Short mmCIF file of C-alpha atoms and ligand atoms in Angstrom, two decimals:
data_model
loop_
_atom_site.label_atom_id
_atom_site.label_comp_id
_atom_site.label_asym_id
_atom_site.label_seq_id
_atom_site.Cartn_x
_atom_site.Cartn_y
_atom_site.Cartn_z
CA MET A 13 0.00 0.00 0.00
CA ILE A 14 1.09 3.52 -0.72
CA ASN A 15 0.70 5.99 2.12
CA ILE A 16 0.26 9.59 0.96
CA VAL A 17 0.90 12.25 3.60
CA ILE A 18 -0.43 15.80 3.19
CA GLY A 19 -0.93 18.70 5.57
CA THR A 20 -1.03 22.13 3.97
CA ARG A 21 -2.60 23.94 1.02
CA PRO A 22 0.30 23.49 -1.44
CA GLU A 23 0.65 19.81 -0.53
CA ILE A 24 -3.03 19.13 -1.21
CA ILE A 25 -2.76 20.88 -4.59
CA LYS A 26 0.55 19.31 -5.67
CA MET A 27 -0.32 15.84 -4.37
CA SER A 28 -3.73 15.88 -6.11
CA PRO A 29 -2.33 14.54 -9.44
CA VAL A 30 -0.62 11.69 -7.53
CA ILE A 31 -3.86 10.78 -5.76
CA ARG A 32 -5.69 10.90 -9.10
CA GLU A 33 -3.05 8.66 -10.69
CA CYS A 34 -3.37 6.09 -7.88
CA THR A 35 -7.15 6.07 -8.31
CA LYS A 36 -6.83 5.76 -12.10
CA GLN A 37 -4.47 2.79 -11.83
CA GLY A 38 -6.60 1.12 -9.16
CA LEU A 39 -3.71 1.07 -6.67
CA GLU A 40 -4.20 0.54 -2.98
CA TYR A 41 -3.48 3.82 -1.20
CA LEU A 42 -4.23 5.67 1.97
CA VAL A 43 -4.28 9.46 2.43
CA VAL A 44 -3.19 10.80 5.82
CA HIS A 45 -3.88 14.47 6.50
CA THR A 46 -1.90 15.92 9.38
CA GLY A 47 -4.28 18.85 9.87
CA GLN A 48 -1.42 21.40 9.76
CA HIS A 49 -3.83 23.50 7.69
CA TYR A 50 -7.44 23.25 8.80
CA SER A 51 -9.39 26.44 7.92
CA TYR A 52 -11.98 25.77 5.21
CA ALA A 53 -10.22 28.09 2.72
CA MET A 54 -6.81 26.46 3.35
CA ASP A 55 -7.97 22.87 3.37
CA ARG A 56 -11.42 21.45 2.68
CA ILE A 57 -12.16 23.72 -0.30
CA PHE A 58 -9.39 21.96 -2.27
CA PHE A 59 -10.83 18.50 -1.67
CA GLU A 60 -14.21 19.75 -2.87
CA GLN A 61 -12.92 21.66 -5.90
CA LEU A 62 -10.44 19.00 -7.02
CA GLY A 63 -12.83 16.11 -6.38
CA LEU A 64 -10.39 14.36 -4.04
CA PRO A 65 -11.48 11.65 -1.61
CA PHE A 66 -11.53 12.94 1.96
CA PRO A 67 -8.54 11.54 3.89
CA GLU A 68 -9.16 8.39 5.89
CA TYR A 69 -7.13 9.86 8.75
CA ASN A 70 -6.81 13.44 9.95
CA LEU A 71 -4.39 13.99 12.82
CA ASP A 72 -5.85 17.44 13.53
CA VAL A 73 -2.50 18.73 14.79
CA GLY A 74 -3.42 22.36 14.06
CA SER A 75 -1.04 25.27 14.58
CA GLY A 76 1.78 25.48 17.12
CA THR A 77 5.49 25.96 17.60
CA HIS A 78 7.76 24.04 15.25
CA GLY A 79 8.64 21.54 17.96
CA ALA A 80 5.08 20.92 19.09
CA GLN A 81 3.68 20.68 15.58
CA THR A 82 6.47 18.46 14.24
CA ALA A 83 6.32 16.18 17.28
CA ALA A 84 2.54 15.76 17.06
CA ILE A 85 2.79 14.87 13.36
CA LEU A 86 5.70 12.46 13.95
CA SER A 87 3.88 10.58 16.65
CA GLY A 88 0.52 10.61 14.85
CA ILE A 89 1.95 9.25 11.60
CA GLU A 90 3.98 6.63 13.44
CA ASN A 91 0.77 5.30 15.05
CA ILE A 92 -0.94 5.04 11.68
CA LEU A 93 2.04 3.36 10.02
CA ILE A 94 2.11 0.75 12.79
CA LYS A 95 -1.63 0.09 12.40
CA ARG A 96 -1.65 0.26 8.60
CA PRO A 97 1.73 -0.95 7.23
CA ALA A 98 2.71 0.69 3.96
CA GLY A 99 5.11 -0.26 1.16
CA ILE A 100 6.10 3.37 0.72
CA VAL A 101 5.30 6.77 2.23
CA LEU A 102 5.08 9.70 -0.16
CA VAL A 103 5.61 13.27 1.04
CA GLN A 104 5.62 16.44 -1.07
CA GLY A 105 7.49 19.72 -0.55
CA ASP A 106 9.08 21.31 2.50
CA THR A 107 6.63 21.82 5.34
CA ASN A 108 6.77 20.50 8.91
CA THR A 109 4.36 17.79 7.72
CA VAL A 110 6.97 16.61 5.19
CA CYS A 111 9.86 16.54 7.65
CA ALA A 112 7.86 14.67 10.31
CA GLY A 113 6.18 12.32 7.83
CA ALA A 114 9.51 11.30 6.32
CA LEU A 115 11.10 10.80 9.75
CA ALA A 116 8.22 8.69 11.04
CA ALA A 117 8.48 6.37 8.04
CA VAL A 118 12.25 5.98 7.89
CA LYS A 119 12.44 5.12 11.61
CA LEU A 120 10.02 2.27 10.92
CA HIS A 121 12.18 1.17 7.96
CA ILE A 122 9.48 2.09 5.49
CA PRO A 123 10.82 3.56 2.22
CA VAL A 124 10.16 7.27 1.74
CA GLY A 125 9.53 8.95 -1.61
CA HIS A 126 10.10 12.72 -1.62
CA ILE A 127 8.24 14.64 -4.30
CA GLU A 128 9.85 17.99 -5.18
CA ALA A 129 13.22 16.81 -3.87
CA GLY A 130 16.43 18.79 -4.17
CA LEU A 131 15.13 22.36 -3.97
CA ARG A 132 17.57 24.61 -2.13
CA SER A 133 17.49 28.29 -1.23
CA PHE A 134 20.85 27.84 0.55
CA ASP A 135 19.33 29.87 3.40
CA ARG A 136 19.19 27.77 6.53
CA SER A 137 17.29 30.44 8.45
CA MET A 138 14.18 29.32 6.54
CA PRO A 139 12.26 26.52 8.26
CA GLU A 140 11.47 25.11 4.82
CA GLU A 141 15.18 24.67 3.99
CA ILE A 142 15.71 22.55 7.10
CA ASN A 143 12.64 20.45 6.27
CA ARG A 144 13.84 19.88 2.69
CA ILE A 145 17.32 18.82 3.73
CA ILE A 146 16.01 16.38 6.33
CA ALA A 147 13.40 14.89 4.00
CA ASP A 148 15.89 14.51 1.14
CA HIS A 149 18.52 12.83 3.28
CA VAL A 150 16.18 10.21 4.77
CA SER A 151 14.35 9.45 1.52
CA ASP A 152 14.88 6.34 -0.59
CA GLN A 153 13.38 7.78 -3.75
CA LEU A 154 13.93 11.41 -4.68
CA TYR A 155 11.71 12.87 -7.37
CA ALA A 156 13.62 15.95 -8.47
CA PRO A 157 11.53 18.35 -10.56
CA THR A 158 14.43 19.62 -12.70
CA PRO A 159 18.10 18.92 -13.48
CA ILE A 160 19.09 21.76 -11.12
CA SER A 161 17.37 20.09 -8.17
CA ARG A 162 18.97 16.78 -9.14
CA GLN A 163 22.41 18.43 -9.11
CA ASN A 164 21.75 19.93 -5.65
CA LEU A 165 21.15 16.41 -4.35
CA LEU A 166 24.27 15.01 -6.01
CA ASN A 167 26.30 17.89 -4.52
CA GLU A 168 25.17 16.74 -1.08
CA GLY A 169 26.38 13.22 -1.73
CA ILE A 170 23.02 11.59 -2.32
CA ASN A 171 23.31 8.41 -4.37
CA THR A 172 22.45 9.03 -8.01
CA GLU A 173 20.42 5.81 -8.16
CA LYS A 174 17.86 7.24 -5.75
CA ILE A 175 17.22 10.33 -7.88
CA THR A 176 14.90 10.73 -10.89
CA VAL A 177 14.02 13.96 -12.67
CA THR A 178 10.24 13.72 -12.98
CA GLY A 179 9.10 17.30 -13.49
CA ASN A 180 6.97 19.00 -10.87
CA THR A 181 3.41 17.81 -10.17
CA VAL A 182 2.39 21.48 -10.10
CA VAL A 183 2.37 21.31 -13.93
CA ASP A 184 -0.01 18.34 -13.80
CA ALA A 185 -2.21 20.25 -11.34
CA VAL A 186 -2.33 23.38 -13.51
CA GLN A 187 -3.08 21.42 -16.68
CA GLN A 188 -5.74 19.29 -15.00
CA ASN A 189 -7.58 22.26 -13.52
CA ILE A 190 -7.23 25.37 -15.70
CA LYS A 191 -9.94 24.35 -18.18
CA ILE A 192 -12.28 23.24 -15.41
CA ALA A 193 -11.69 26.62 -13.77
CA GLN A 194 -12.60 28.51 -16.94
CA HIS A 195 -16.01 26.81 -16.99
CA LYS A 196 -16.77 26.72 -13.30
CA VAL A 197 -15.72 29.96 -11.62
CA HIS A 198 -15.66 33.66 -12.51
CA PRO A 199 -13.42 35.46 -10.03
CA LEU A 200 -12.65 38.46 -12.27
CA GLU A 201 -16.32 39.24 -12.78
CA LYS A 202 -16.94 38.71 -9.08
CA LEU A 203 -14.18 41.13 -8.08
CA GLY A 204 -14.82 43.62 -10.90
CA LEU A 205 -11.39 43.09 -12.47
CA GLU A 206 -10.28 43.33 -16.08
CA PRO A 207 -7.74 40.91 -17.60
CA ARG A 208 -4.14 42.21 -17.39
CA LYS A 209 -5.30 45.25 -15.46
CA TYR A 210 -4.51 44.24 -11.89
CA PHE A 211 -1.68 42.92 -9.75
CA LEU A 212 -2.07 39.67 -7.81
CA VAL A 213 -0.22 39.54 -4.49
CA THR A 214 0.44 36.81 -1.95
CA ALA A 215 2.79 36.85 1.05
CA HIS A 216 3.11 34.50 3.99
CA ARG A 217 6.82 33.68 4.53
CA VAL A 218 7.79 33.92 8.18
CA GLU A 219 10.75 36.16 7.41
CA ASN A 220 8.45 38.64 5.60
CA VAL A 221 5.28 38.71 7.65
CA ASP A 222 6.25 37.89 11.24
CA ASP A 223 8.42 41.01 11.52
CA PRO A 224 6.36 44.24 11.89
CA VAL A 225 8.97 46.45 10.20
CA CYS A 226 9.34 44.11 7.24
CA LEU A 227 5.61 43.56 6.76
CA ALA A 228 4.93 47.32 6.96
CA LYS A 229 7.69 47.89 4.39
CA ILE A 230 6.16 45.37 1.99
CA LEU A 231 2.67 46.84 2.31
CA THR A 232 3.97 50.38 1.74
CA ALA A 233 5.97 49.28 -1.29
CA LEU A 234 3.01 47.49 -2.83
CA LYS A 235 0.75 50.49 -2.27
CA LYS A 236 3.30 52.70 -4.08
CA LEU A 237 3.35 50.20 -6.92
CA SER A 238 -0.43 50.29 -7.28
CA GLU A 239 -0.40 54.11 -7.33
CA HIS A 240 2.50 54.22 -9.81
CA PHE A 241 0.79 51.92 -12.33
CA GLU A 242 -2.76 53.01 -11.43
CA LEU A 243 -3.73 49.36 -11.23
CA PRO A 244 -5.59 47.63 -8.38
CA LEU A 245 -3.80 45.13 -6.15
CA VAL A 246 -5.70 41.99 -5.26
CA PHE A 247 -4.35 40.27 -2.17
CA PRO A 248 -5.91 36.93 -1.15
CA MET A 249 -4.37 37.00 2.30
CA HIS A 250 -2.92 33.90 3.97
CA PRO A 251 -4.26 33.46 7.55
CA ARG A 252 -0.75 33.91 9.00
CA THR A 253 -0.52 37.30 7.30
CA GLN A 254 -4.06 38.29 8.33
CA LYS A 255 -3.13 37.49 11.92
CA MET A 256 0.08 39.56 11.73
CA VAL A 257 -1.60 42.54 10.06
CA ARG A 258 -4.11 42.56 12.94
CA GLU A 259 -1.46 42.02 15.61
CA PHE A 260 0.76 44.84 14.31
CA SER A 261 -2.27 47.11 13.57
CA LEU A 262 -1.08 47.72 10.00
CA SER A 263 -3.18 49.44 7.36
CA THR A 264 -4.18 47.59 4.19
CA GLU A 265 -5.69 50.67 2.64
CA GLY A 266 -5.10 50.71 -1.09
CA PHE A 267 -5.38 46.90 -1.42
CA ARG A 268 -8.23 44.63 -2.35
CA VAL A 269 -7.65 42.27 0.56
CA ILE A 270 -9.75 39.13 0.35
CA ASP A 271 -9.71 35.78 2.14
CA PRO A 272 -7.68 33.02 0.46
CA VAL A 273 -9.57 31.68 -2.55
CA GLY A 274 -10.01 28.19 -4.00
CA TYR A 275 -7.52 26.75 -6.48
CA LEU A 276 -9.83 27.23 -9.45
CA GLU A 277 -10.37 30.92 -8.65
CA PHE A 278 -6.68 31.43 -7.93
CA LEU A 279 -5.58 29.86 -11.22
CA LEU A 280 -7.78 32.31 -13.13
CA LEU A 281 -6.65 35.27 -11.03
CA GLU A 282 -3.06 34.27 -11.79
CA SER A 283 -3.47 33.63 -15.48
CA ASN A 284 -5.18 36.99 -16.09
CA ALA A 285 -2.93 39.15 -13.91
CA ALA A 286 -0.66 41.87 -15.30
CA LEU A 287 1.98 40.69 -12.83
CA LEU A 288 2.32 38.44 -9.79
CA LEU A 289 4.04 39.68 -6.64
CA THR A 290 4.69 36.92 -4.15
CA ASP A 291 6.90 35.13 -1.69
CA SER A 292 5.18 31.79 -2.38
CA GLY A 293 7.06 28.93 -3.99
CA GLY A 294 4.02 27.56 -5.80
CA VAL A 295 3.01 30.95 -7.19
CA GLN A 296 6.50 31.51 -8.68
CA GLU A 297 6.14 28.16 -10.46
CA GLU A 298 2.56 28.70 -11.61
CA GLY A 299 3.41 32.14 -13.06
CA CYS A 300 6.15 30.49 -15.07
CA ILE A 301 3.81 27.73 -16.27
CA LEU A 302 0.92 30.08 -17.08
CA SER A 303 3.18 32.62 -18.89
CA VAL A 304 2.56 35.36 -16.34
CA PRO A 305 5.57 37.32 -15.08
CA CYS A 306 6.42 37.33 -11.40
CA VAL A 307 8.32 39.54 -8.97
CA THR A 308 9.43 37.63 -5.90
CA LEU A 309 9.45 39.47 -2.60
CA ARG A 310 12.50 37.61 -1.35
CA GLU A 311 16.28 37.85 -1.61
CA ASN A 312 16.64 34.24 -2.77
CA THR A 313 14.63 31.47 -4.34
CA GLU A 314 14.78 27.68 -4.44
CA ARG A 315 13.20 27.97 -7.89
CA PRO A 316 16.20 29.40 -9.86
CA GLU A 317 14.75 27.89 -13.05
CA THR A 318 12.18 30.72 -13.09
CA ILE A 319 14.93 33.35 -12.98
CA GLU A 320 16.91 31.50 -15.64
CA VAL A 321 14.03 31.39 -18.13
CA GLY A 322 13.14 35.03 -17.41
CA SER A 323 9.67 34.59 -15.87
CA ASN A 324 10.67 35.79 -12.41
CA MET A 325 12.83 38.45 -10.74
CA LEU A 326 13.97 38.66 -7.14
CA ALA A 327 13.25 42.03 -5.53
CA GLY A 328 13.32 41.48 -1.77
CA THR A 329 11.24 43.92 0.25
CA ASN A 330 12.75 47.27 -0.77
CA ALA A 331 10.22 49.60 -2.43
CA GLU A 332 12.59 50.93 -5.09
CA LYS A 333 13.73 47.45 -6.05
CA ILE A 334 10.13 46.18 -6.23
CA LEU A 335 9.10 49.09 -8.46
CA ALA A 336 12.10 48.67 -10.75
CA ALA A 337 11.50 44.92 -11.04
CA ALA A 338 7.79 45.47 -11.72
CA ASP A 339 8.61 48.06 -14.40
CA GLN A 340 10.82 45.52 -16.13
CA MET A 341 8.65 42.42 -15.70
CA ILE A 342 5.34 43.99 -16.69
CA GLU A 343 6.83 44.73 -20.11
CA THR A 344 8.61 41.44 -20.53
CA ARG A 345 7.80 39.14 -23.46
CA ARG A 346 5.94 36.12 -22.14
CA ASN A 347 7.72 33.68 -24.42
CA TRP A 348 9.80 31.59 -22.03
CA ASN A 349 9.71 27.80 -21.87
CA ASN A 350 8.30 26.11 -18.79
CA PRO A 351 11.18 24.22 -17.12
CA PHE A 352 9.01 22.19 -14.72
CA GLY A 353 7.95 19.35 -17.02
CA ASN A 354 5.05 18.52 -19.29
CA GLY A 355 2.35 17.41 -16.88
CA ASP A 356 3.19 13.73 -16.44
CA ALA A 357 5.15 13.98 -13.20
CA ALA A 358 2.56 12.08 -11.14
CA HIS A 359 2.51 9.24 -13.67
CA SER A 360 6.34 9.03 -13.65
CA ILE A 361 6.43 9.03 -9.86
CA ILE A 362 3.93 6.19 -9.57
CA GLU A 363 5.74 4.18 -12.27
CA ILE A 364 9.00 4.48 -10.30
CA CYS A 365 7.25 3.40 -7.09
CA LYS A 366 5.97 0.33 -8.94
CA LYS A 367 9.33 -0.42 -10.57
CA HIS A 368 11.06 -0.38 -7.21
CA GLY A 369 8.63 -2.98 -5.94
CA THR A 370 7.50 -0.80 -3.10
CA LEU A 371 3.76 -1.14 -3.69
C1 UD1 B 14 3.19 26.50 6.23
C2 UD1 B 14 4.58 25.98 5.88
C3 UD1 B 14 5.13 26.78 4.71
C4 UD1 B 14 4.19 26.75 3.52
C5 UD1 B 14 2.80 27.22 3.97
C6 UD1 B 14 1.83 27.07 2.84
C7 UD1 B 14 5.97 25.08 7.70
C8 UD1 B 14 7.08 25.39 8.64
N1 UD1 B 14 5.49 26.14 7.01
O1 UD1 B 14 3.32 27.84 6.65
O2 UD1 B 14 6.37 26.22 4.31
O3 UD1 B 14 4.68 27.60 2.53
O4 UD1 B 14 2.35 26.42 5.08
O5 UD1 B 14 0.72 27.90 3.00
O6 UD1 B 14 5.56 23.97 7.61
N2 UD1 B 14 -3.57 29.32 10.11
C9 UD1 B 14 -4.94 29.35 10.07
N3 UD1 B 14 -5.58 28.35 9.40
C10 UD1 B 14 -4.95 27.34 8.81
C11 UD1 B 14 -3.57 27.30 8.86
C12 UD1 B 14 -2.88 28.30 9.53
O7 UD1 B 14 -5.58 30.26 10.60
O8 UD1 B 14 -5.61 26.48 8.22
C13 UD1 B 14 -2.83 30.42 10.79
C14 UD1 B 14 -2.59 30.17 12.27
O9 UD1 B 14 -2.66 31.40 12.90
C15 UD1 B 14 -1.15 29.67 12.28
C16 UD1 B 14 -0.51 30.42 11.12
O10 UD1 B 14 -1.55 30.56 10.16
O11 UD1 B 14 -0.51 29.94 13.49
C17 UD1 B 14 0.68 29.70 10.50
O12 UD1 B 14 0.36 28.35 10.13
P1 UD1 B 14 1.53 27.23 9.96
O13 UD1 B 14 0.97 25.97 9.44
O14 UD1 B 14 2.34 27.17 11.21
O15 UD1 B 14 2.50 27.86 8.92
P2 UD1 B 14 2.21 28.54 7.53
O16 UD1 B 14 2.62 29.96 7.61
O17 UD1 B 14 0.84 28.20 7.07
N1 UDP B 15 -3.38 29.28 -3.77
C1 UDP B 15 -4.76 29.13 -3.73
N2 UDP B 15 -5.50 30.16 -3.21
C2 UDP B 15 -4.93 31.30 -2.73
C3 UDP B 15 -3.52 31.43 -2.78
C4 UDP B 15 -2.77 30.40 -3.30
O1 UDP B 15 -5.31 28.12 -4.16
O2 UDP B 15 -5.67 32.19 -2.27
C5 UDP B 15 -2.57 28.15 -4.30
C6 UDP B 15 -1.63 28.51 -5.43
O3 UDP B 15 -2.26 28.36 -6.68
C7 UDP B 15 -0.48 27.50 -5.24
C8 UDP B 15 -0.49 27.22 -3.76
O4 UDP B 15 -1.72 27.72 -3.25
O5 UDP B 15 -0.75 26.29 -5.91
C9 UDP B 15 0.66 27.93 -3.09
O6 UDP B 15 0.55 27.76 -1.71
P1 UDP B 15 1.29 28.69 -0.66
O7 UDP B 15 1.65 29.98 -1.29
O8 UDP B 15 0.43 28.72 0.55
O9 UDP B 15 2.59 27.84 -0.27
P2 UDP B 15 4.03 27.65 -0.92
O10 UDP B 15 3.88 27.27 -2.35
O11 UDP B 15 4.78 28.92 -0.73
O12 UDP B 15 4.63 26.57 -0.08
#
């Protein structure tokens, strides 16, 4: 049996093609949700929109400190793996769910497959970087999305036989859902937006939003940007950021702040935007796939492929840099090639699992 662990919004989205592939092939699988994300708009909406089976287990770990959250996931997954032995445990990405899920499995001598292996920002102050390194080094099968991520793994001494470049399942997810979105939801009409005449913003990285000075700086910079281009800024705000904006009593005047939206709505908001401004990993990738330019509100990225092909620019949180990057990217020709694969990553991953006799 294949045990699929998920816990947060991006994991549900990027694991959805893998779950679909298992269903299509009639494989025996079990989905374990850690409950790291739990609000309707961060969790259940994706199961409904993407037609995914509700997980058989939900650990309901909720929010907490890194130690508390990781420990609760580790112990919860261990209990399930003892009760329901698996041939392989699949984890996706770089969250606390991934780190704890991989550790629980490897300690029980169950092979681990890491989807989106080998991404590196080379910034160990990011919790995600620690989670990636741990997950990669305890995994038996590493599904690297690109040759760059494969090389990162080789540079760390990981055995080449464990690594396969599969593409990123985010491409599968975009391809499987964009047409459905066009028929099912109408976010631009709902928000009174015109195609290519608005900016789409997301921000939730700890280093950006948990510091009052930094978050205030980002909001001020984005407001200036909106005034400069005379274009509205739509900001579906992550609950962490909503909490921090409240806690620091910051103004969001000048923004169209909305609650996080479903994947179908977000895909359409992305694909029609003049420009994306984000610190999200998934949004940098989706901009690149959907041919929409992106300015990343960070000093580094673990998605250097987007910079290489010209779909993305790093701007950090400085207003002048953000404006200069936006000026350049809004004019850029949207003719780059998508470096993240052709939409068959989930199929490749499941074929490797089968080939290795782990199912
Ligand atoms: C987590 C991941 C991050 C990933 C992001 C995707 C870690 C260390 N971080 O960050 O890598 O990019 O998910 O979105 O694993 N909250 C809610 N409802 C929810 C979830 C969270 O209100 O459903 C609020 C709570 O106030 C919580 C805060 O958001 O304290 C942060 O949640 P947490 O899961 O700790 O981290 P994220 O910032 O979501
Ligand atoms: N997303 C969404 N609704 C939103 C904002 C983002 O469905 O309101 C999707 C987006 O399309 C992408 C994923 O969430 O697939 C990115 O998740 P997030 O930014 O939370 O995490 P990261 O990718 O940075 O880990």
